PDB file of C-alpha atoms and ligand atoms in Angstrom:
ATOM      1  CA  MET U 966      43.723  -0.101   1.341  1.00 70.00           C
ATOM      2  CA  LYS U 967      45.751  -2.243   3.674  1.00 78.00           C
ATOM      3  CA  LEU U 968      43.698  -4.451   5.989  1.00 78.00           C
ATOM      4  CA  LYS U 969      44.722  -4.396   9.623  1.00 80.00           C
ATOM      5  CA  PRO U 970      44.287  -7.527  11.741  1.00 78.00           C
ATOM      6  CA  GLY U 971      41.239  -7.248  13.953  1.00 85.00           C
ATOM      7  CA  MET U 972      39.519  -4.470  12.008  1.00 85.00           C
ATOM      8  CA  PHE U 973      36.487  -6.706  11.465  1.00 87.00           C
ATOM      9  CA  ILE U 974      35.985  -7.456  15.179  1.00 90.00           C
ATOM     10  CA  PRO U 975      33.596  -4.545  15.946  1.00 89.00           C
ATOM     11  CA  GLU U 976      31.408  -5.534  12.976  1.00 87.00           C
ATOM     12  CA  LEU U 977      31.539  -9.190  14.020  1.00 87.00           C
ATOM     13  CA  LEU U 978      30.472  -8.360  17.586  1.00 90.00           C
ATOM     14  CA  LYS U 979      27.584  -6.224  16.304  1.00 87.00           C
ATOM     15  CA  HIS U 980      26.145  -9.179  14.402  1.00 87.00           C
ATOM     16  CA  LEU U 981      26.610 -11.749  17.161  1.00 88.00           C
ATOM     17  CA  PHE U 982      23.436 -10.599  18.927  1.00 87.00           C
ATOM     18  CA  ARG U 983      21.259  -9.919  15.895  1.00 88.00           C
ATOM     19  CA  ARG U 984      18.704 -12.283  14.377  1.00 85.00           C
ATOM     20  CA  PRO U 985      20.019 -14.142  11.304  1.00 82.00           C
ATOM     21  CA  SER U 986      19.290 -12.455   7.986  1.00 82.00           C
ATOM     22  CA  THR U 987      18.692 -15.818   6.312  1.00 87.00           C
ATOM     23  CA  VAL U 988      15.428 -17.771   6.507  1.00 86.00           C
ATOM     24  CA  ASN U 989      14.936 -21.226   7.945  1.00 88.00           C
ATOM     25  CA  TYR U 990      13.464 -22.706   4.756  1.00 89.00           C
ATOM     26  CA  PRO U 991      12.374 -25.507   4.217  1.00 89.00           C
ATOM     27  CA  PHE U 992      11.750 -26.006   7.953  1.00 91.00           C
ATOM     28  CA  GLU U 993       9.655 -22.853   8.068  1.00 88.00           C
ATOM     29  CA  LYS U 994       7.339 -21.772   5.278  1.00 86.00           C
ATOM     30  CA  LEU U 995       8.114 -18.465   3.610  1.00 84.00           C
ATOM     31  CA  ILE U 996       5.825 -15.458   3.756  1.00 88.00           C
ATOM     32  CA  ILE U 997       4.873 -14.799   0.138  1.00 92.00           C
ATOM     33  CA  PRO U 998       5.034 -11.147  -0.920  1.00 92.00           C
ATOM     34  CA  LYS U 999       1.748  -9.741  -2.269  1.00 90.00           C
ATOM     35  CA  ASP U1000       2.908  -9.416  -5.887  1.00 91.00           C
ATOM     36  CA  PHE U1001       4.852 -12.696  -6.013  1.00 95.00           C
ATOM     37  CA  ARG U1002       4.833 -14.211  -9.513  1.00 96.00           C
ATOM     38  CA  GLY U1003       4.373 -17.967  -9.263  1.00 95.00           C
ATOM     39  CA  THR U1004       2.728 -20.063 -11.967  1.00 96.00           C
ATOM     40  CA  PRO U1005       0.394 -18.526 -14.582  1.00 98.00           C
ATOM     41  CA  ILE U1006      -3.112 -19.915 -14.151  1.00 98.00           C
ATOM     42  CA  LEU U1007      -5.978 -19.654 -16.651  1.00 98.00           C
ATOM     43  CA  LYS U1008      -9.570 -18.887 -15.712  1.00 98.00           C
ATOM     44  CA  THR U1009     -11.078 -20.674 -18.702  1.00 97.00           C
ATOM     45  CA  GLU U1010     -14.463 -18.975 -18.377  1.00 96.00           C
ATOM     46  CA  LEU U1011     -12.894 -15.577 -19.078  1.00 97.00           C
ATOM     47  CA  CYS U1012     -10.702 -16.488 -22.041  1.00 97.00           C
ATOM     48  CA  ILE U1013     -11.880 -15.088 -25.387  1.00 96.00           C
ATOM     49  CA  VAL U1014      -9.028 -16.806 -27.281  1.00 97.00           C
ATOM     50  CA  CYS U1015      -7.529 -13.572 -28.578  1.00 97.00           C
ATOM     51  CA  ARG U1016      -4.049 -15.117 -28.273  1.00 98.00           C
ATOM     52  CA  ALA U1017      -2.441 -11.934 -26.923  1.00 98.00           C
ATOM     53  CA  CYS U1018      -0.773 -14.037 -24.216  1.00 98.00           C
ATOM     54  CA  VAL U1019       0.711 -16.385 -26.838  1.00 98.00           C
ATOM     55  CA  ARG U1020       1.944 -13.430 -28.899  1.00 98.00           C
ATOM     56  CA  ASP U1021       3.583 -11.615 -25.973  1.00 98.00           C
ATOM     57  CA  CYS U1022       5.118 -14.475 -23.987  1.00 98.00           C
ATOM     58  CA  PRO U1023       8.889 -14.028 -24.327  1.00 98.00           C
ATOM     59  CA  ALA U1024       9.546 -17.668 -23.436  1.00 98.00           C
ATOM     60  CA  VAL U1025       7.089 -19.209 -25.921  1.00 98.00           C
ATOM     61  CA  ALA U1026       5.525 -20.937 -22.938  1.00 98.00           C
ATOM     62  CA  ILE U1027       1.856 -20.671 -23.975  1.00 98.00           C
ATOM     63  CA  GLU U1028       0.183 -22.550 -26.810  1.00 98.00           C
ATOM     64  CA  ILE U1029      -3.445 -22.490 -27.873  1.00 98.00           C
ATOM     65  CA  GLU U1030      -4.741 -25.276 -30.092  1.00 98.00           C
ATOM     66  CA  THR U1031      -8.135 -25.188 -31.801  1.00 97.00           C
ATOM     67  CA  LEU U1032      -9.852 -28.503 -31.084  1.00 97.00           C
ATOM     68  CA  SER U1033     -13.111 -27.690 -32.881  1.00 96.00           C
ATOM     69  CA  GLU U1034     -13.923 -24.599 -34.946  1.00 95.00           C
ATOM     70  CA  GLU U1035     -17.637 -25.466 -34.889  1.00 94.00           C
ATOM     71  CA  GLU U1036     -17.917 -25.877 -31.146  1.00 94.00           C
ATOM     72  CA  LYS U1037     -15.321 -23.154 -30.493  1.00 95.00           C
ATOM     73  CA  LYS U1038     -13.360 -25.599 -28.398  1.00 97.00           C
ATOM     74  CA  TYR U1039      -9.732 -24.894 -27.503  1.00 98.00           C
ATOM     75  CA  LYS U1040      -6.821 -26.270 -25.557  1.00 98.00           C
ATOM     76  CA  MET U1041      -4.353 -23.963 -23.847  1.00 98.00           C
ATOM     77  CA  THR U1042      -1.055 -25.423 -22.696  1.00 98.00           C
ATOM     78  CA  ILE U1043       1.109 -23.508 -20.260  1.00 98.00           C
ATOM     79  CA  HIS U1044       4.653 -24.854 -20.158  1.00 97.00           C
ATOM     80  CA  ASN U1045       5.747 -23.904 -16.674  1.00 96.00           C
ATOM     81  CA  ASP U1046       9.174 -25.446 -17.305  1.00 95.00           C
ATOM     82  CA  ARG U1047       9.794 -22.743 -19.894  1.00 96.00           C
ATOM     83  CA  CYS U1048       8.021 -19.931 -18.056  1.00 97.00           C
ATOM     84  CA  ILE U1049      10.278 -17.196 -16.697  1.00 97.00           C
ATOM     85  CA  HIS U1050       7.509 -15.848 -14.427  1.00 97.00           C
ATOM     86  CA  CYS U1051       7.549 -12.390 -15.946  1.00 98.00           C
ATOM     87  CA  ALA U1052       3.716 -12.057 -15.848  1.00 98.00           C
ATOM     88  CA  GLN U1053       3.653 -10.466 -19.310  1.00 98.00           C
ATOM     89  CA  CYS U1054       0.764 -12.793 -20.238  1.00 98.00           C
ATOM     90  CA  VAL U1055      -1.235 -11.456 -17.299  1.00 98.00           C
ATOM     91  CA  GLU U1056      -0.485  -7.867 -18.378  1.00 98.00           C
ATOM     92  CA  SER U1057      -1.439  -8.567 -21.985  1.00 98.00           C
ATOM     93  CA  CYS U1058      -4.708 -10.398 -21.325  1.00 98.00           C
ATOM     94  CA  PRO U1059      -7.634  -8.037 -22.011  1.00 98.00           C
ATOM     95  CA  THR U1060     -10.147 -10.020 -19.934  1.00 97.00           C
ATOM     96  CA  LYS U1061      -8.056 -10.826 -16.833  1.00 98.00           C
ATOM     97  CA  ALA U1062      -8.299 -14.519 -17.661  1.00 98.00           C
ATOM     98  CA  LEU U1063      -4.750 -15.146 -16.420  1.00 98.00           C
ATOM     99  CA  TYR U1064      -3.227 -14.616 -13.008  1.00 98.00           C
ATOM    100  CA  MET U1065      -0.021 -15.637 -11.272  1.00 97.00           C
ATOM    101  CA  ASP U1066      -0.493 -17.910  -8.264  1.00 96.00           C
ATOM    102  CA  ASP U1067       1.771 -17.933  -5.201  1.00 94.00           C
ATOM    103  CA  SER U1068       3.342 -21.378  -5.629  1.00 93.00           C
ATOM    104  CA  TYR U1069       7.115 -21.462  -5.311  1.00 91.00           C
ATOM    105  CA  GLU U1070       7.851 -25.140  -4.662  1.00 91.00           C
ATOM    106  CA  VAL U1071       7.586 -26.212  -8.291  1.00 91.00           C
ATOM    107  CA  ALA U1072      10.904 -28.016  -8.747  1.00 91.00           C
ATOM    108  CA  THR U1073      10.522 -31.546 -10.095  1.00 94.00           C
ATOM    109  CA  ASP U1074      12.601 -34.283 -11.706  1.00 95.00           C
ATOM    110  CA  ASN U1075      10.107 -34.556 -14.560  1.00 95.00           C
ATOM    111  CA  ARG U1076       9.524 -31.497 -16.734  1.00 93.00           C
ATOM    112  CA  TRP U1077       6.238 -32.926 -18.076  1.00 93.00           C
ATOM    113  CA  LYS U1078       4.725 -32.434 -14.648  1.00 94.00           C
ATOM    114  CA  LEU U1079       5.118 -28.711 -15.301  1.00 96.00           C
ATOM    115  CA  LYS U1080       2.861 -28.775 -18.347  1.00 96.00           C
ATOM    116  CA  PHE U1081      -0.658 -27.528 -17.578  1.00 97.00           C
ATOM    117  CA  GLU U1082      -3.460 -28.115 -20.057  1.00 98.00           C
ATOM    118  CA  TYR U1083      -6.858 -26.452 -20.118  1.00 98.00           C
ATOM    119  CA  VAL U1084      -9.612 -27.627 -22.469  1.00 98.00           C
ATOM    120  CA  TYR U1085     -12.521 -25.211 -22.748  1.00 97.00           C
ATOM    121  CA  SER U1086     -15.029 -23.556 -25.022  1.00 95.00           C
ATOM    122  CA  ARG U1087     -14.975 -19.888 -25.825  1.00 86.00           C
ATOM    123  CA  PRO U1088     -17.848 -18.053 -24.125  1.00 72.00           C
ATOM    124  CA  LYS U1089     -20.684 -17.416 -26.586  1.00 66.00           C
ATOM    125  CA  LYS U1090     -21.973 -13.875 -27.029  1.00 62.00           C
ATOM    126  CA  ALA U1091     -25.696 -13.295 -26.366  1.00 46.00           C
ATOM    127  CA  ASN U1092     -26.503 -12.868 -30.106  1.00 43.00           C
ATOM    128  CA  GLN U1093     -24.512 -15.947 -31.272  1.00 43.00           C
TER     129      GLN U1093
HETATM  130  S1  LIG F2518       4.714 -15.497 -17.019  1.00 65.35           S
HETATM  131 FE1  LIG F2518       5.958 -14.718 -18.746  1.00 65.35          FE
HETATM  132  S2  LIG F2518       7.098 -16.481 -19.438  1.00 65.35           S
HETATM  133 FE2  LIG F2518       5.483 -17.273 -18.123  1.00 65.35          FE
HETATM  134  S3  LIG F2518       3.833 -17.805 -19.514  1.00 65.35           S
HETATM  135 FE3  LIG F2518       3.466 -15.695 -18.846  1.00 65.35          FE
HETATM  136  S4  LIG F2518       4.442 -14.388 -20.377  1.00 65.35           S
HETATM  137 FE4  LIG F2518       5.247 -16.458 -20.636  1.00 65.35          FE
HETATM  138  S1  LIG F2519      -5.848 -15.891 -21.699  1.00 65.35           S
HETATM  139 FE1  LIG F2519      -6.347 -13.732 -22.155  1.00 65.35          FE
HETATM  140  S2  LIG F2519      -4.787 -13.091 -23.621  1.00 65.35           S
HETATM  141 FE2  LIG F2519      -4.736 -15.330 -23.571  1.00 65.35          FE
HETATM  142  S3  LIG F2519      -6.094 -15.951 -25.244  1.00 65.35           S
HETATM  143 FE3  LIG F2519      -7.315 -15.897 -23.367  1.00 65.35          FE
HETATM  144  S4  LIG F2519      -8.226 -13.856 -23.340  1.00 65.35           S
HETATM  145 FE4  LIG F2519      -6.543 -13.760 -24.806  1.00 65.35          FE
END
Protein backbone atom coordinates (compact mmCIF):
# COMPACT_ATOMS: atom_id res chain seq x y z
CA MET A 1 0.00 0.00 0.00
CA LYS A 2 1.35 3.37 -0.97
CA LEU A 3 1.28 5.97 1.81
CA LYS A 4 -0.12 9.34 0.85
CA PRO A 5 1.23 12.48 2.54
CA GLY A 6 -1.15 13.71 5.20
CA MET A 7 -3.08 10.46 5.63
CA PHE A 8 -2.12 10.36 9.31
CA ILE A 9 -3.47 13.86 10.07
CA PRO A 10 -7.03 12.81 11.05
CA GLU A 11 -5.62 10.19 13.46
CA LEU A 12 -3.14 12.72 14.84
CA LEU A 13 -5.88 15.29 15.47
CA LYS A 14 -8.03 12.68 17.22
CA HIS A 15 -5.28 12.00 19.75
CA LEU A 16 -4.36 15.63 20.38
CA PHE A 17 -7.27 16.07 22.80
CA ARG A 18 -7.17 12.68 24.51
CA ARG A 19 -5.48 11.87 27.81
CA PRO A 20 -2.05 10.23 27.38
CA SER A 21 -2.09 6.43 27.35
CA THR A 22 1.18 6.30 29.28
CA VAL A 23 1.47 6.68 33.06
CA ASN A 24 3.39 9.34 34.93
CA TYR A 25 5.55 6.89 36.88
CA PRO A 26 7.66 7.41 39.02
CA PHE A 27 6.06 10.79 39.80
CA GLU A 28 2.72 9.12 40.41
CA LYS A 29 2.34 5.75 42.08
CA LEU A 30 0.75 3.00 40.01
CA ILE A 31 -2.56 1.38 40.86
CA ILE A 32 -1.71 -2.27 41.46
CA PRO A 33 -4.09 -4.75 39.81
CA LYS A 34 -5.76 -7.19 42.23
CA ASP A 35 -3.89 -10.29 41.04
CA PHE A 36 -0.49 -8.60 40.61
CA ARG A 37 2.38 -11.03 41.26
CA GLY A 38 5.10 -9.28 43.22
CA THR A 39 7.47 -11.07 45.58
CA PRO A 40 6.63 -14.49 47.08
CA ILE A 41 6.27 -14.20 50.85
CA LEU A 42 6.21 -17.07 53.35
CA LYS A 43 3.85 -17.27 56.31
CA THR A 44 6.15 -19.43 58.42
CA GLU A 45 3.41 -20.53 60.81
CA LEU A 46 1.58 -22.31 57.98
CA CYS A 47 4.52 -24.10 56.36
CA ILE A 48 4.55 -27.88 56.86
CA VAL A 49 7.86 -28.25 54.96
CA CYS A 50 6.42 -30.50 52.27
CA ARG A 51 8.78 -28.88 49.73
CA ALA A 52 6.17 -28.76 46.96
CA CYS A 53 7.18 -25.14 46.30
CA VAL A 54 10.84 -26.15 45.91
CA ARG A 55 9.90 -29.00 43.58
CA ASP A 56 7.65 -26.89 41.33
CA CYS A 57 9.56 -23.60 41.11
CA PRO A 58 10.72 -23.36 37.49
CA ALA A 59 13.46 -20.87 38.39
CA VAL A 60 14.98 -22.88 41.26
CA ALA A 61 14.39 -19.81 43.40
CA ILE A 62 13.34 -21.55 46.63
CA GLU A 63 15.58 -23.56 48.93
CA ILE A 64 14.73 -25.23 52.21
CA GLU A 65 17.54 -26.23 54.54
CA THR A 66 17.05 -28.43 57.60
CA LEU A 67 18.75 -26.70 60.53
CA SER A 68 17.77 -29.27 63.17
CA GLU A 69 15.98 -32.58 62.64
CA GLU A 70 15.30 -32.88 66.38
CA GLU A 71 13.75 -29.46 66.80
CA LYS A 72 12.20 -29.56 63.31
CA LYS A 73 13.88 -26.28 62.53
CA TYR A 74 14.20 -25.09 58.93
CA LYS A 75 15.44 -22.21 56.85
CA MET A 76 13.67 -21.22 53.65
CA THR A 77 15.49 -18.94 51.24
CA ILE A 78 13.58 -17.20 48.48
CA HIS A 79 15.90 -15.84 45.80
CA ASN A 80 13.88 -12.97 44.41
CA ASP A 81 16.66 -12.19 41.92
CA ARG A 82 15.94 -15.51 40.25
CA CYS A 83 12.17 -15.46 40.71
CA ILE A 84 10.15 -15.00 37.52
CA HIS A 85 6.99 -14.13 39.49
CA CYS A 86 4.95 -16.95 38.03
CA ALA A 87 3.25 -17.76 41.39
CA GLN A 88 3.59 -21.51 40.79
CA CYS A 89 4.85 -21.88 44.39
CA VAL A 90 1.66 -20.26 45.66
CA GLU A 91 -0.44 -22.61 43.50
CA SER A 92 1.49 -25.67 44.66
CA CYS A 93 1.46 -24.94 48.39
CA PRO A 94 -1.17 -27.13 50.08
CA THR A 95 -1.47 -24.94 53.19
CA LYS A 96 -1.54 -21.45 51.61
CA ALA A 97 1.73 -20.63 53.36
CA LEU A 98 2.93 -18.57 50.38
CA TYR A 99 1.44 -15.50 48.77
CA MET A 100 2.59 -12.91 46.27
CA ASP A 101 2.82 -9.37 47.63
CA ASP A 102 2.21 -6.22 45.58
CA SER A 103 5.74 -4.80 45.56
CA TYR A 104 7.03 -3.75 42.16
CA GLU A 105 9.94 -1.45 43.00
CA VAL A 106 12.42 -4.23 43.68
CA ALA A 107 15.29 -3.20 41.40
CA THR A 108 18.62 -2.94 43.20
CA ASP A 109 22.34 -2.77 42.43
CA ASN A 110 23.00 -5.65 44.82
CA ARG A 111 21.37 -9.00 44.09
CA TRP A 112 21.96 -10.20 47.68
CA LYS A 113 19.39 -7.69 48.85
CA LEU A 114 16.86 -9.80 46.96
CA LYS A 115 17.54 -12.89 49.05
CA PHE A 116 14.90 -13.44 51.74
CA GLU A 117 15.53 -15.92 54.54
CA TYR A 118 12.99 -17.35 56.95
CA VAL A 119 14.05 -19.45 59.95
CA TYR A 120 11.19 -21.31 61.60
CA SER A 121 10.03 -24.51 63.21
CA ARG A 122 7.49 -26.80 61.65
CA PRO A 123 4.17 -26.65 63.52
CA LYS A 124 3.80 -29.65 65.84
CA LYS A 125 0.70 -31.82 65.56
CA ALA A 126 -1.43 -32.21 68.71
CA ASN A 127 -0.29 -35.85 69.27
CA GLN A 128 3.45 -35.15 68.73
S1 LIG B 1 6.92 -17.11 41.90
FE1 LIG B 1 7.57 -18.72 40.44
S2 LIG B 1 9.72 -18.35 40.13
FE2 LIG B 1 9.15 -17.16 41.93
S3 LIG B 1 9.64 -18.48 43.65
FE3 LIG B 1 7.50 -18.87 43.12
S4 LIG B 1 7.53 -20.60 41.69
FE4 LIG B 1 9.60 -19.77 41.81
S1 LIG C 1 5.63 -23.11 51.69
FE1 LIG C 1 3.94 -24.55 51.25
S2 LIG C 1 4.68 -25.81 49.57
FE2 LIG C 1 6.47 -24.79 50.44
S3 LIG C 1 7.27 -26.26 51.94
FE3 LIG C 1 5.90 -24.87 53.03
S4 LIG C 1 3.92 -25.90 53.02
FE4 LIG C 1 5.14 -26.90 51.45
